[in-house]
PDB file of C-alpha atoms in Angstrom:
ATOM      1  CA  UNK A   1      24.756 -17.104 -16.357  1.00  0.00           C
ATOM      2  CA  UNK A   2      23.096 -20.345 -15.367  1.00  0.00           C
ATOM      3  CA  UNK A   3      23.375 -23.175 -17.842  1.00  0.00           C
ATOM      4  CA  UNK A   4      20.113 -24.306 -19.369  1.00  0.00           C
ATOM      5  CA  UNK A   5      19.092 -27.873 -19.920  1.00  0.00           C
ATOM      6  CA  UNK A   6      20.628 -29.798 -22.821  1.00  0.00           C
ATOM      7  CA  UNK A   7      17.123 -29.996 -24.326  1.00  0.00           C
ATOM      8  CA  UNK A   8      16.688 -26.215 -24.283  1.00  0.00           C
ATOM      9  CA  UNK A   9      20.251 -25.518 -25.381  1.00  0.00           C
ATOM     10  CA  UNK A  10      19.927 -27.685 -28.468  1.00  0.00           C
ATOM     11  CA  UNK A  11      16.432 -26.457 -29.378  1.00  0.00           C
ATOM     12  CA  UNK A  12      17.382 -22.808 -28.889  1.00  0.00           C
ATOM     13  CA  UNK A  13      20.591 -23.324 -30.846  1.00  0.00           C
ATOM     14  CA  UNK A  14      18.459 -24.230 -33.861  1.00  0.00           C
ATOM     15  CA  UNK A  15      15.849 -21.556 -33.170  1.00  0.00           C
ATOM     16  CA  UNK A  16      18.459 -18.793 -32.923  1.00  0.00           C
ATOM     17  CA  UNK A  17      20.835 -20.040 -35.632  1.00  0.00           C
ATOM     18  CA  UNK A  18      19.901 -17.202 -38.010  1.00  0.00           C
ATOM     19  CA  UNK A  19      19.206 -14.478 -35.434  1.00  0.00           C
ATOM     20  CA  UNK A  20      20.874 -11.103 -35.856  1.00  0.00           C
ATOM     21  CA  UNK A  21      21.479 -10.831 -32.100  1.00  0.00           C
ATOM     22  CA  UNK A  22      22.196 -14.436 -31.281  1.00  0.00           C
ATOM     23  CA  UNK A  23      23.165 -13.917 -27.622  1.00  0.00           C
ATOM     24  CA  UNK A  24      19.895 -12.118 -26.924  1.00  0.00           C
ATOM     25  CA  UNK A  25      17.875 -14.704 -28.852  1.00  0.00           C
ATOM     26  CA  UNK A  26      19.496 -17.562 -26.945  1.00  0.00           C
ATOM     27  CA  UNK A  27      18.885 -15.882 -23.590  1.00  0.00           C
ATOM     28  CA  UNK A  28      15.175 -15.294 -24.161  1.00  0.00           C
ATOM     29  CA  UNK A  29      14.639 -18.613 -25.902  1.00  0.00           C
ATOM     30  CA  UNK A  30      16.259 -20.329 -22.913  1.00  0.00           C
ATOM     31  CA  UNK A  31      13.984 -18.530 -20.441  1.00  0.00           C
ATOM     32  CA  UNK A  32      10.921 -19.450 -22.481  1.00  0.00           C
ATOM     33  CA  UNK A  33      12.033 -23.044 -22.957  1.00  0.00           C
ATOM     34  CA  UNK A  34      12.652 -23.529 -19.230  1.00  0.00           C
ATOM     35  CA  UNK A  35       9.137 -22.232 -18.459  1.00  0.00           C
ATOM     36  CA  UNK A  36       7.323 -24.066 -21.240  1.00  0.00           C
ATOM     37  CA  UNK A  37       9.555 -27.105 -21.879  1.00  0.00           C
ATOM     38  CA  UNK A  38       8.915 -26.507 -25.566  1.00  0.00           C
ATOM     39  CA  UNK A  39      10.535 -24.582 -28.421  1.00  0.00           C
ATOM     40  CA  UNK A  40       8.871 -24.255 -31.840  1.00  0.00           C
ATOM     41  CA  UNK A  41      10.654 -25.932 -34.745  1.00  0.00           C
ATOM     42  CA  UNK A  42      12.584 -23.935 -37.313  1.00  0.00           C
ATOM     43  CA  UNK A  43      14.249 -20.547 -37.002  1.00  0.00           C
ATOM     44  CA  UNK A  44      11.097 -18.417 -37.150  1.00  0.00           C
ATOM     45  CA  UNK A  45       7.340 -18.804 -36.782  1.00  0.00           C
ATOM     46  CA  UNK A  46       5.689 -22.167 -36.000  1.00  0.00           C
ATOM     47  CA  UNK A  47       4.717 -20.798 -32.574  1.00  0.00           C
ATOM     48  CA  UNK A  48       1.371 -22.605 -32.619  1.00  0.00           C
ATOM     49  CA  UNK A  49       3.392 -25.767 -31.865  1.00  0.00           C
ATOM     50  CA  UNK A  50       4.048 -24.348 -28.388  1.00  0.00           C
ATOM     51  CA  UNK A  51       1.118 -22.271 -27.086  1.00  0.00           C
ATOM     52  CA  UNK A  52       2.918 -21.548 -23.788  1.00  0.00           C
ATOM     53  CA  UNK A  53       6.001 -20.286 -25.657  1.00  0.00           C
ATOM     54  CA  UNK A  54       3.825 -18.294 -28.072  1.00  0.00           C
ATOM     55  CA  UNK A  55       1.776 -16.624 -25.340  1.00  0.00           C
ATOM     56  CA  UNK A  56       4.535 -15.470 -22.966  1.00  0.00           C
ATOM     57  CA  UNK A  57       4.723 -11.666 -22.957  1.00  0.00           C
ATOM     58  CA  UNK A  58       7.358  -9.228 -21.739  1.00  0.00           C
ATOM     59  CA  UNK A  59       6.640  -6.210 -19.542  1.00  0.00           C
ATOM     60  CA  UNK A  60       5.656  -4.188 -22.621  1.00  0.00           C
ATOM     61  CA  UNK A  61       3.032  -6.753 -23.612  1.00  0.00           C
ATOM     62  CA  UNK A  62       4.870  -7.927 -26.712  1.00  0.00           C
ATOM     63  CA  UNK A  63       6.061 -11.451 -27.465  1.00  0.00           C
ATOM     64  CA  UNK A  64       8.882 -12.453 -25.128  1.00  0.00           C
ATOM     65  CA  UNK A  65      10.034 -15.545 -26.964  1.00  0.00           C
ATOM     66  CA  UNK A  66      11.937 -15.482 -30.256  1.00  0.00           C
TER      67      UNK A  66
END
């Protein structure tokens, strides 16, 4: 697995700190962070801080980013 940027790693570490499936959360958060260069604050919600992150969808049309 490719290493993310230190910015994304630290932001996603906080974002996923309470996730039930931390490895999955970190993977998707990292993808979203690399695309958007932004991760919402806190462990849940606050997605309006990062419209790009909020609006990314997966192939099923549901939110991609944790």
